[in-house]
XYZ file of C-alpha atoms in Angstrom:
148
model
C 110.587 74.081 174.177
C 108.915 77.394 173.625
C 110.575 80.140 171.475
C 109.523 83.751 171.791
C 110.757 86.080 169.103
C 110.158 89.692 170.143
C 110.510 93.115 168.702
C 110.590 96.545 170.241
C 107.547 98.458 169.121
C 107.408 96.106 166.047
C 106.081 92.709 165.005
C 107.742 92.659 161.481
C 111.175 91.416 162.424
C 109.991 88.810 165.049
C 107.390 87.608 162.572
C 110.056 87.235 159.856
C 112.405 85.358 162.277
C 109.571 83.044 163.375
C 108.566 82.326 159.783
C 112.184 81.477 158.985
C 112.241 79.121 162.075
C 108.964 77.514 160.893
C 110.337 77.217 157.298
C 107.526 79.435 156.066
C 110.151 81.618 154.506
C 113.347 80.561 152.741
C 116.641 81.115 154.576
C 118.404 81.195 151.209
C 116.894 84.591 149.992
C 115.128 87.483 151.599
C 111.368 87.441 151.537
C 109.291 89.280 148.975
C 106.732 91.901 150.018
C 103.982 89.417 149.182
C 105.542 86.704 151.417
C 105.777 89.049 154.296
C 102.176 90.229 153.718
C 101.003 86.626 153.668
C 102.064 85.983 157.303
C 99.021 86.474 159.542
C 101.127 87.685 162.517
C 103.294 90.119 160.467
C 101.877 93.628 161.013
C 102.615 96.849 162.768
C 102.441 96.506 166.500
C 99.362 98.213 168.044
C 98.851 99.121 171.572
C 96.825 95.943 172.181
C 99.675 93.794 170.753
C 102.146 94.947 173.372
C 103.306 92.014 175.527
C 100.686 89.693 174.039
C 102.019 86.339 172.776
C 100.931 85.545 169.335
C 101.227 81.882 168.377
C 103.038 81.526 165.080
C 102.963 77.809 164.987
C 104.921 74.665 165.885
C 108.150 73.667 164.296
C 109.149 70.197 162.964
C 110.440 69.181 166.482
C 107.126 70.138 168.030
C 108.333 73.403 169.705
C 105.964 76.232 170.150
C 106.871 79.409 168.361
C 105.540 82.843 169.422
C 106.003 86.497 168.478
C 105.406 89.530 170.574
C 106.186 93.231 170.686
C 107.318 95.181 173.778
C 108.376 98.683 174.658
C 111.626 99.177 176.322
C 115.110 97.825 176.079
C 115.542 94.288 174.763
C 118.108 93.218 177.360
C 115.662 94.323 180.188
C 112.913 92.377 178.605
C 114.981 89.171 178.381
C 115.930 89.459 182.054
C 112.335 90.182 183.087
C 111.104 87.054 181.324
C 113.835 85.007 182.881
C 112.935 86.435 186.319
C 109.324 85.687 185.728
C 110.066 82.116 184.763
C 112.003 81.724 188.020
C 109.053 83.122 190.049
C 106.834 80.398 188.408
C 109.562 77.756 188.786
C 109.716 77.154 185.056
C 113.098 75.974 183.828
C 115.047 78.489 181.534
C 115.500 75.408 179.353
C 111.787 75.473 178.570
C 111.681 79.008 177.054
C 114.056 80.761 174.844
C 113.563 84.528 174.338
C 115.038 85.870 171.107
C 115.149 89.665 170.536
C 114.809 90.837 166.913
C 115.394 94.536 166.841
C 116.205 96.801 163.972
C 119.609 98.582 163.880
C 117.838 101.910 164.292
C 114.795 101.792 166.580
C 113.523 105.002 165.079
C 112.570 102.879 162.008
C 109.466 101.659 163.731
C 108.465 105.223 164.783
C 108.891 106.338 161.189
C 106.702 103.479 159.954
C 103.987 104.327 162.413
C 104.088 107.950 161.306
C 103.868 106.962 157.649
C 100.911 104.649 158.421
C 99.268 107.379 160.490
C 99.343 109.920 157.675
C 97.985 107.468 155.106
C 101.137 106.253 153.529
C 100.735 102.581 154.283
C 102.497 101.471 151.062
C 105.517 103.458 151.919
C 105.621 102.048 155.537
C 105.212 98.523 154.100
C 108.024 99.089 151.646
C 110.335 100.419 154.413
C 109.614 97.426 156.642
C 110.121 95.092 153.805
C 113.496 96.669 153.153
C 114.489 96.373 156.809
C 113.481 92.735 156.828
C 115.510 92.181 153.549
C 118.548 93.908 155.150
C 118.300 91.852 158.313
C 117.464 88.540 156.488
C 120.831 86.925 157.155
C 120.808 87.953 160.823
C 117.274 86.753 161.307
C 118.025 83.452 159.471
C 120.976 83.091 161.887
C 118.821 83.766 164.945
C 116.187 81.156 163.893
C 118.884 78.639 162.875
C 120.632 79.155 166.270
C 117.288 78.711 168.024
C 116.582 75.386 166.261
C 120.085 74.023 166.858
C 120.153 74.829 170.591
């Protein structure tokens, strides 16, 4: 099975969910800033990251875990991936696409603006706070992925 965790204009939340899935982060408590920074695939999404699958690792069952960032609406992306799998005659049972989006999509725009004007620490702190706030949801997504 292949799992694709994706964010909209963001790699932070999918990276957090993938790390939870891979047991690189604890599901019991939100990650620290240092833990998030230590993930090689946890960074702001750049133009070249859009739609590119970044391999996060393999889980204990041997499943491949990927993260990616896309522009657009998450539901459209899920349908597009499912359609693409159908075109290539790949079973929907071989790939699970899991959206990881912030409650407010403008958060990623704000983080980009902060980074652009040289306030990277402020952007990192905001993303860390979003990851902390969404920890339970992301842990649930990754646990649901593993159990299905």
